[in-house]
Amino acid sequence: MPRRNNRYVLAGILVGLLVLAGFLLRAVITTAFFAITVAYVLHPMREYLRRRGLSRRWSAAALAVGAFGIVLTGLGLAAFSLYRRRDAVIALITEFPSEFTVQFATFSYTLERATFVEPLAGVVREIAVSAASAAPVLGLKLLLFSLIVYGLLLRPGAVSQTVFTVVPRRYHDIVERFHLRMRDTLYGIYILQAATAAGTFLVALITFLPLGYPAPFTLALIAGGLQFIPILGPGVLLGVLAVADILAGNIGRAVLVAVVGGVLIGLVPDMVIRPRLASYAADLPVTLYFVGFVGGILSLGVIGFIAGPLIVALVVEAVALASVHEDSQQSTF
């Protein structure tokens, strides 16, 4: 009995410390969550490297550096692509007519280019300054991300040992079921997101090429990358292109990119690719996956596209375990 009480006290202290740590470290809680989920996904790769003879330190270091490099490469490629295509952006702005007249019935209003180019330039400058000032913070978060991934992959058994210590032995199989469900769901979510982004890139490239946009590959790359930014998505890019075409007097292309691009780039990847892969990759019914995906994004922001489906998957697993327990009790009676 004293041992059981000690275990409950230890579990209560652990939960309290986790809540306190989450409150005090809320500025990096998103980074830590992403790192934990990535470590979950990379753990099978770590075991593979260990079986190939690599030490646990080198296995963890190689995977942590690889994850850090992938994130850094993605950000660097996006920044480099925008920098290389700066002339195309400037050319697009300079193509705007000096005056733009809006007519509706007998009413007409003339808008000079300077009235919107200058505010736009100011917004771009503010974004550039904000990005430059946030660069050190982003660098620290990337470093923290890689350190957490390295630590979890270096001693993956330490976390499970702590959990099994505070959980009574008769519930260890339940913890193991939740662990397996979490691992499979996270693996599926990342694969699903990457597949949706890749599909968006291909569809966007096929769409932008016949429309005659400069740098279609870069625009398609941006559209695919925006799939990793929930709520915004590639619709932001399509809106910017449509507005730019309207201001430049190219109404036909503006309508095409808004309608055709909105359907092919904005809707097809989310309505076709994601549902078809959701039941296979994330091992969830399509309806439940979208409940978790949309609810997580609206409630938690960027982190929600992972946390939402993950919570739904754990709820489904809990219901399955409860039904199995109920069936076993009924069969006993």
Steps between C-alpha positions, in 0.01 A plus 500: 500500500772759578668420168173565315452829685855601412429426136186715503686784670780473244247504216333809645834677537594410143172635361534817705856557383398443138223760532740746664764439234242550225401835652853627556631375166193591293715707262668181375224249565419479128865432416520232770178337379623485140834359617328227703280399208796496262697285746205258510507474121880463484522233769464205254782653294710522814443131570598420141828690535570323829449162334744608228769541766487875563534605863205657676673839514583503131154372408329774700742765375460401135121510516491825701738670257298363209173637642667835568641504148164423338327785684787740433519398135128555451515849649819580311363384165187710545703810589752439220224449242334826599835681490586366155158596367500850646541647151188318383305638796625852428413457132150386596451813710639732234259350246214662686353794306575844638126547550231241564136601447214312662162553335159398626198629311546878484750503785874488433800527728862540390773351714861598444770237521694691765206486741527123538861430398641710784287334772585161349870584511457606862335169587780310326761699692322428829487130419870502412590678825281263704655198329851632564426569867337158541794318341696457830187369675433262212860382515471429873175310445660291226790424733257407778308284254810304403614464864163359609497256209856395583423453870188294438671280242809460718306344788152408374458250781528768770157645419328163490673396822368812675147438374501132595634591844201717590240282325392180679623181336151377409454806278828465311328335204265799472795739498663288231184515288493880527868515411450291186196704396690826553800379301293376206283813496794740506674306227186516289441871564846600383480278192151635424612861533807444282292321234244783497775761465662304216166466324436872541840577347432285192148634447620859548785453253261360238263791565754785500684392183216555249392820676835655411615609845871579541690247715223233504727251678561745785129581526415128507765444768347779709152352454622160619679654797187693599326166556705478820345828621143410598212743448703709253609234252558565129187716485708795619731468200205470261340810648820702462541390138137578417521848653829566319343398168196721558719800578708427191185492286523125428144422607477173306801344672381632836169317457676182386745493791222576748251244367709226338790542741264518796346166403812314384755641747282603792241220513618191309797412728290539817182344362653217293855415613452550874176298538629212285814464710354585841345160568819321393777723628352625827289184557194718567162531330497801268229677700683466831828608342343820367332567836841482666677689221257793478427513873869487588589779258219729616573434868880477511625663180790349307564227754139384464549316171697243700347530847138486380510168310730356768249574778217355291706185437566460873129545574417231243756270660355568847150415375631179343673401824188578701285286269745210526497529880118510502478193276742309722293584808176388333658174385618438858147537633 
